């Protein structure tokens, strides 16, 4: 009897491998009831020539019909969608290739995050950028540091514009014996100078760098060289404003020089002219 069962199983196995079959729920139940062993049914399921059309919802019917667990497991593996690796993503920001290179060099993520913060660069990561970084093993702390640069830029943009104050100045009116001087300070903000009078707010006024016709020094010859103690502004079709250091009598011109240096740095195309003596 045992030999007949063996030969029957062998014949079923040969039949299973000789002819391609479509294995659905009814077919498998029929073969199981006909005496096919678990090994034969598993071989039929795994045979690449056969097509398994069993649905996930039919597995319960197979189990209740007495189909062995090994066969059901083979069917589950056969009908499960193959896991495919995601296709490599290219970053939208080419600078991220350097981040990946640094990460793969073995430098600690805390040092990389700190370098990103100190660099002053701004990163606006897209979905492609995020996928690219994750696919290349970049740690979440480094990605967070990159994302934080955008937030920092937004914070700076929302901050009020910086202003520069030049104190210890004298507003000069007239020349020679008619010369009058008012103490106060100049404030530069958004390309506009504001004179803040030290005694009377009614004397305050503004003028714009973009509206100037000429900017120049008034200097005085000294044994050690010229000392430029006064800075002058000529407004296009408007008044002339002159400012001197409060301590110019002692040879100080630090504030006047600071105004000129700031203008040359922030407004290099301003109409600078030759000094007068």
CSV table of C-alpha atoms in Angstrom, one decimal:
chain,number,residue,atom,x,y,z
A,1,UNK,CA,0.0,0.0,0.0
A,2,UNK,CA,2.8,2.4,0.9
A,3,UNK,CA,4.6,1.6,-2.4
A,4,UNK,CA,1.4,2.4,-4.4
A,5,UNK,CA,1.0,5.7,-2.6
A,6,UNK,CA,4.6,6.6,-3.4
A,7,UNK,CA,4.2,5.7,-7.1
A,8,UNK,CA,1.0,7.7,-7.2
A,9,UNK,CA,2.7,10.7,-5.8
A,10,UNK,CA,5.6,10.3,-8.2
A,11,UNK,CA,3.3,10.1,-11.1
A,12,UNK,CA,1.5,13.2,-10.0
A,13,UNK,CA,4.8,15.0,-9.6
A,14,UNK,CA,5.9,14.0,-13.1
A,15,UNK,CA,2.6,15.1,-14.5
A,16,UNK,CA,2.9,18.4,-12.7
A,17,UNK,CA,6.3,19.1,-14.2
A,18,UNK,CA,5.5,17.7,-17.7
A,19,UNK,CA,2.5,19.9,-18.4
A,20,UNK,CA,1.9,23.6,-17.6
A,21,UNK,CA,-1.3,24.1,-15.5
A,22,UNK,CA,-3.4,26.9,-14.2
A,23,UNK,CA,-3.8,26.3,-10.5
A,24,UNK,CA,-6.9,27.8,-9.0
A,25,UNK,CA,-8.7,27.1,-5.8
A,26,UNK,CA,-10.8,24.3,-7.2
A,27,UNK,CA,-7.8,22.6,-9.0
A,28,UNK,CA,-5.7,22.5,-5.8
A,29,UNK,CA,-8.6,21.2,-3.7
A,30,UNK,CA,-9.2,18.5,-6.3
A,31,UNK,CA,-5.6,17.4,-6.3
A,32,UNK,CA,-5.5,17.4,-2.5
A,33,UNK,CA,-8.6,15.2,-2.3
A,34,UNK,CA,-7.1,12.9,-5.0
A,35,UNK,CA,-4.2,12.2,-2.6
A,36,UNK,CA,-1.5,14.6,-3.7
A,37,UNK,CA,1.0,15.1,-0.9
A,38,UNK,CA,2.1,18.5,0.5
A,39,UNK,CA,5.4,18.1,-1.3
A,40,UNK,CA,3.8,17.5,-4.7
A,41,UNK,CA,1.4,20.4,-4.3
A,42,UNK,CA,4.3,22.7,-3.2
A,43,UNK,CA,6.3,21.6,-6.2
A,44,UNK,CA,3.3,22.3,-8.5
A,45,UNK,CA,2.9,25.8,-7.0
A,46,UNK,CA,6.6,26.6,-7.3
A,47,UNK,CA,6.9,25.3,-10.9
A,48,UNK,CA,7.6,28.4,-13.0
A,49,UNK,CA,5.6,26.7,-15.9
A,50,UNK,CA,2.4,26.8,-13.9
A,51,UNK,CA,0.2,29.8,-13.3
A,52,UNK,CA,-1.3,30.3,-9.8
A,53,UNK,CA,-4.6,32.2,-10.0
A,54,UNK,CA,-5.6,31.7,-6.3
A,55,UNK,CA,-6.7,35.0,-4.7
A,56,UNK,CA,-5.8,36.0,-1.2
A,57,UNK,CA,-9.5,35.7,-0.2
A,58,UNK,CA,-9.5,32.0,-1.3
A,59,UNK,CA,-6.8,31.0,1.2
A,60,UNK,CA,-9.3,30.4,3.9
A,61,UNK,CA,-11.3,28.0,1.7
A,62,UNK,CA,-8.1,26.1,0.9
A,63,UNK,CA,-7.3,25.8,4.6
A,64,UNK,CA,-10.8,24.7,5.5
A,65,UNK,CA,-10.6,22.1,2.7
A,66,UNK,CA,-7.6,20.5,4.3
A,67,UNK,CA,-4.8,21.9,2.2
A,68,UNK,CA,-1.6,21.7,4.3
A,69,UNK,CA,-0.1,24.9,5.7
A,70,UNK,CA,3.1,24.4,3.7
A,71,UNK,CA,1.1,24.5,0.4
A,72,UNK,CA,-0.8,27.6,1.6
A,73,UNK,CA,2.5,29.3,2.5
A,74,UNK,CA,3.9,28.5,-0.9
A,75,UNK,CA,0.8,30.0,-2.6
A,76,UNK,CA,1.0,33.1,-0.4
A,77,UNK,CA,4.6,33.6,-1.5
A,78,UNK,CA,3.7,33.1,-5.1
A,79,UNK,CA,0.8,35.5,-5.3
A,80,UNK,CA,2.4,38.2,-3.1
A,81,UNK,CA,3.6,41.2,-5.2
A,82,UNK,CA,7.3,41.2,-5.6
A,83,UNK,CA,9.0,43.8,-3.5
A,84,UNK,CA,10.9,46.1,-5.9
A,85,UNK,CA,13.7,48.5,-4.9
A,86,UNK,CA,12.8,52.1,-5.5
A,87,UNK,CA,14.5,53.6,-8.5
A,88,UNK,CA,17.4,55.9,-7.7
A,89,UNK,CA,16.3,59.6,-7.4
A,90,UNK,CA,18.4,62.5,-8.6
A,91,UNK,CA,18.5,65.5,-6.4
A,92,UNK,CA,17.2,68.8,-7.6
A,93,UNK,CA,19.9,70.7,-5.7
A,94,UNK,CA,23.3,69.6,-7.0
A,95,UNK,CA,25.0,70.8,-3.8
A,96,UNK,CA,23.5,67.8,-2.0
A,97,UNK,CA,26.0,65.5,-3.7
A,98,UNK,CA,28.7,67.2,-1.5
A,99,UNK,CA,26.5,66.5,1.6
A,100,UNK,CA,26.3,62.8,0.7
A,101,UNK,CA,30.0,62.6,0.0
A,102,UNK,CA,30.8,64.1,3.4
A,103,UNK,CA,28.4,61.8,5.2
A,104,UNK,CA,29.9,58.8,3.5
A,105,UNK,CA,33.4,60.0,4.5
A,106,UNK,CA,32.6,59.0,8.1
A,107,UNK,CA,32.4,62.5,9.7
A,108,UNK,CA,30.0,62.5,12.6
A,109,UNK,CA,26.5,63.8,11.9
A,110,UNK,CA,26.7,66.4,14.6
A,111,UNK,CA,29.8,68.0,13.0
A,112,UNK,CA,28.1,68.0,9.6
A,113,UNK,CA,25.0,69.6,11.0
A,114,UNK,CA,27.1,72.3,12.7
A,115,UNK,CA,29.0,73.0,9.5
A,116,UNK,CA,25.7,73.4,7.6
A,117,UNK,CA,24.5,75.9,10.2
A,118,UNK,CA,27.7,77.9,10.1
A,119,UNK,CA,28.1,77.9,6.3
A,120,UNK,CA,25.2,80.4,5.9
A,121,UNK,CA,24.0,78.5,2.8
A,122,UNK,CA,20.2,78.1,2.4
A,123,UNK,CA,18.7,74.8,1.2
A,124,UNK,CA,15.1,74.6,0.0
A,125,UNK,CA,14.7,70.8,-0.1
A,126,UNK,CA,12.2,69.3,-2.6
A,127,UNK,CA,10.6,65.9,-2.4
A,128,UNK,CA,13.3,64.6,-4.8
A,129,UNK,CA,16.0,66.1,-2.6
A,130,UNK,CA,14.6,64.3,0.5
A,131,UNK,CA,14.3,61.0,-1.3
A,132,UNK,CA,17.9,61.4,-2.7
A,133,UNK,CA,19.2,62.0,0.8
A,134,UNK,CA,17.4,59.1,2.4
A,135,UNK,CA,18.5,56.7,-0.4
A,136,UNK,CA,22.1,57.7,0.2
A,137,UNK,CA,22.0,57.1,3.9
A,138,UNK,CA,22.0,60.7,5.1
A,139,UNK,CA,20.9,60.8,8.8
A,140,UNK,CA,17.7,62.6,9.9
A,141,UNK,CA,19.7,65.1,12.0
A,142,UNK,CA,21.7,66.2,8.9
A,143,UNK,CA,18.4,66.6,6.9
A,144,UNK,CA,16.9,68.6,9.8
A,145,UNK,CA,19.9,70.9,9.7
A,146,UNK,CA,19.4,71.4,6.0
A,147,UNK,CA,15.7,72.2,6.4
A,148,UNK,CA,16.5,74.6,9.3
A,149,UNK,CA,18.4,76.8,6.9
A,150,UNK,CA,15.2,77.8,5.1
A,151,UNK,CA,13.5,78.6,8.4
A,152,UNK,CA,16.5,80.7,9.4
A,153,UNK,CA,16.4,82.6,6.1
A,154,UNK,CA,12.6,83.3,6.5
A,155,UNK,CA,13.3,84.6,10.1
A,156,UNK,CA,16.0,87.0,8.8
A,157,UNK,CA,13.6,88.2,6.0
A,158,UNK,CA,10.9,88.9,8.6
A,159,UNK,CA,13.3,90.8,10.8
A,160,UNK,CA,13.2,94.6,10.6
A,161,UNK,CA,16.0,96.0,8.4
A,162,UNK,CA,19.2,96.8,10.3
A,163,UNK,CA,20.1,100.4,10.8
A,164,UNK,CA,23.5,102.1,11.4
A,165,UNK,CA,23.8,105.1,13.7
A,166,UNK,CA,26.6,107.6,13.4
A,167,UNK,CA,26.9,109.6,16.6
A,168,UNK,CA,29.0,112.5,17.8
A,169,UNK,CA,28.3,114.6,14.6
A,170,UNK,CA,27.8,118.3,13.9
A,171,UNK,CA,25.4,119.5,11.2
A,172,UNK,CA,27.2,122.4,9.5
A,173,UNK,CA,25.4,125.4,8.2
A,174,UNK,CA,27.2,128.2,6.3
A,175,UNK,CA,30.8,129.0,6.0
A,176,UNK,CA,33.4,131.2,7.7
A,177,UNK,CA,32.1,133.6,10.3
A,178,UNK,CA,28.5,132.6,9.4
A,179,UNK,CA,29.2,129.0,10.1
A,180,UNK,CA,26.7,127.4,12.6
A,181,UNK,CA,26.9,123.8,13.9
A,182,UNK,CA,24.1,121.7,15.5
A,183,UNK,CA,25.0,118.5,17.4
A,184,UNK,CA,23.1,115.3,16.6
A,185,UNK,CA,23.5,112.0,14.8
A,186,UNK,CA,22.9,110.4,11.4
A,187,UNK,CA,21.0,107.1,11.1
A,188,UNK,CA,21.2,105.0,7.9
A,189,UNK,CA,18.4,102.6,7.2
A,190,UNK,CA,17.2,101.1,3.9
A,191,UNK,CA,19.2,103.6,1.9
A,192,UNK,CA,17.8,106.7,3.7
A,193,UNK,CA,19.8,109.0,6.0
A,194,UNK,CA,17.9,110.5,8.9
A,195,UNK,CA,19.3,113.4,10.8
A,196,UNK,CA,18.3,113.3,14.5
A,197,UNK,CA,18.9,116.7,15.9
A,198,UNK,CA,20.3,116.7,19.4
A,199,UNK,CA,18.3,119.8,20.6
A,200,UNK,CA,15.2,120.2,18.5
A,201,UNK,CA,13.2,117.4,16.9
A,202,UNK,CA,11.7,120.0,14.5
A,203,UNK,CA,15.2,120.2,12.9
A,204,UNK,CA,15.1,116.5,11.9
A,205,UNK,CA,15.1,115.7,8.2
A,206,UNK,CA,15.7,112.7,5.8
A,207,UNK,CA,17.5,112.3,2.5
A,208,UNK,CA,18.1,109.3,0.3
A,209,UNK,CA,21.4,107.9,-1.0
A,210,UNK,CA,19.7,107.3,-4.4
A,211,UNK,CA,18.8,111.0,-4.7
A,212,UNK,CA,22.4,112.3,-4.3
A,213,UNK,CA,24.3,114.1,-6.9
A,214,UNK,CA,27.7,114.0,-5.1
A,215,UNK,CA,29.4,112.7,-1.9
A,216,UNK,CA,32.7,114.1,-0.9
A,217,UNK,CA,35.1,115.1,1.9
A,218,UNK,CA,36.2,118.4,3.1
A,219,UNK,CA,39.9,118.0,4.2
A,220,UNK,CA,42.6,120.1,5.8
A,221,UNK,CA,46.3,119.8,5.2
A,222,UNK,CA,48.3,118.7,8.2
A,223,UNK,CA,52.0,117.9,8.6
A,224,UNK,CA,51.3,114.2,8.7
A,225,UNK,CA,48.9,114.4,5.7
A,226,UNK,CA,45.4,115.6,4.9
A,227,UNK,CA,42.7,115.2,7.6
A,228,UNK,CA,39.2,114.9,6.1
A,229,UNK,CA,37.1,116.2,9.0
A,230,UNK,CA,33.8,116.8,7.1
A,231,UNK,CA,31.5,114.8,4.8
A,232,UNK,CA,29.2,116.5,2.3
A,233,UNK,CA,26.1,115.4,0.5
A,234,UNK,CA,24.6,117.3,-2.5
A,235,UNK,CA,21.0,116.3,-3.2
A,236,UNK,CA,20.0,116.4,-6.9
A,237,UNK,CA,18.3,119.8,-7.5
A,238,UNK,CA,18.2,120.1,-3.7
A,239,UNK,CA,20.1,121.2,-0.6
A,240,UNK,CA,23.6,120.4,0.4
A,241,UNK,CA,24.2,118.8,3.8
A,242,UNK,CA,27.6,118.8,5.6
A,243,UNK,CA,28.5,116.9,8.7
A,244,UNK,CA,31.7,117.1,10.8
A,245,UNK,CA,33.1,115.2,13.8
A,246,UNK,CA,32.2,116.7,17.2
A,247,UNK,CA,35.9,116.4,18.1
A,248,UNK,CA,37.3,117.7,14.8
A,249,UNK,CA,39.1,120.4,16.7
A,250,UNK,CA,41.2,117.7,18.4
A,251,UNK,CA,41.9,116.1,15.0
A,252,UNK,CA,39.3,113.4,15.2
A,253,UNK,CA,37.5,112.2,12.0
A,254,UNK,CA,36.5,108.7,13.0
A,255,UNK,CA,32.8,109.2,12.6
A,256,UNK,CA,33.1,110.9,9.2
A,257,UNK,CA,35.4,108.1,8.0
A,258,UNK,CA,32.9,105.5,9.3
A,259,UNK,CA,30.1,107.1,7.2
A,260,UNK,CA,32.2,107.1,4.0
A,261,UNK,CA,33.4,103.5,4.5
A,262,UNK,CA,29.8,102.3,5.1
A,263,UNK,CA,28.7,104.1,1.9
A,264,UNK,CA,31.5,102.7,-0.2
A,265,UNK,CA,30.7,99.2,1.1
A,266,UNK,CA,26.9,99.2,0.8
A,267,UNK,CA,26.5,101.6,-2.1
A,268,UNK,CA,29.6,101.2,-4.3
A,269,UNK,CA,28.0,103.0,-7.2
A,270,UNK,CA,27.1,106.1,-5.3
A,271,UNK,CA,28.3,109.4,-6.8
A,272,UNK,CA,31.6,109.8,-4.9
A,273,UNK,CA,33.5,112.9,-5.8
A,274,UNK,CA,37.0,114.4,-5.2
A,275,UNK,CA,37.6,116.1,-1.8
A,276,UNK,CA,37.9,119.8,-1.5
A,277,UNK,CA,40.4,121.6,0.7
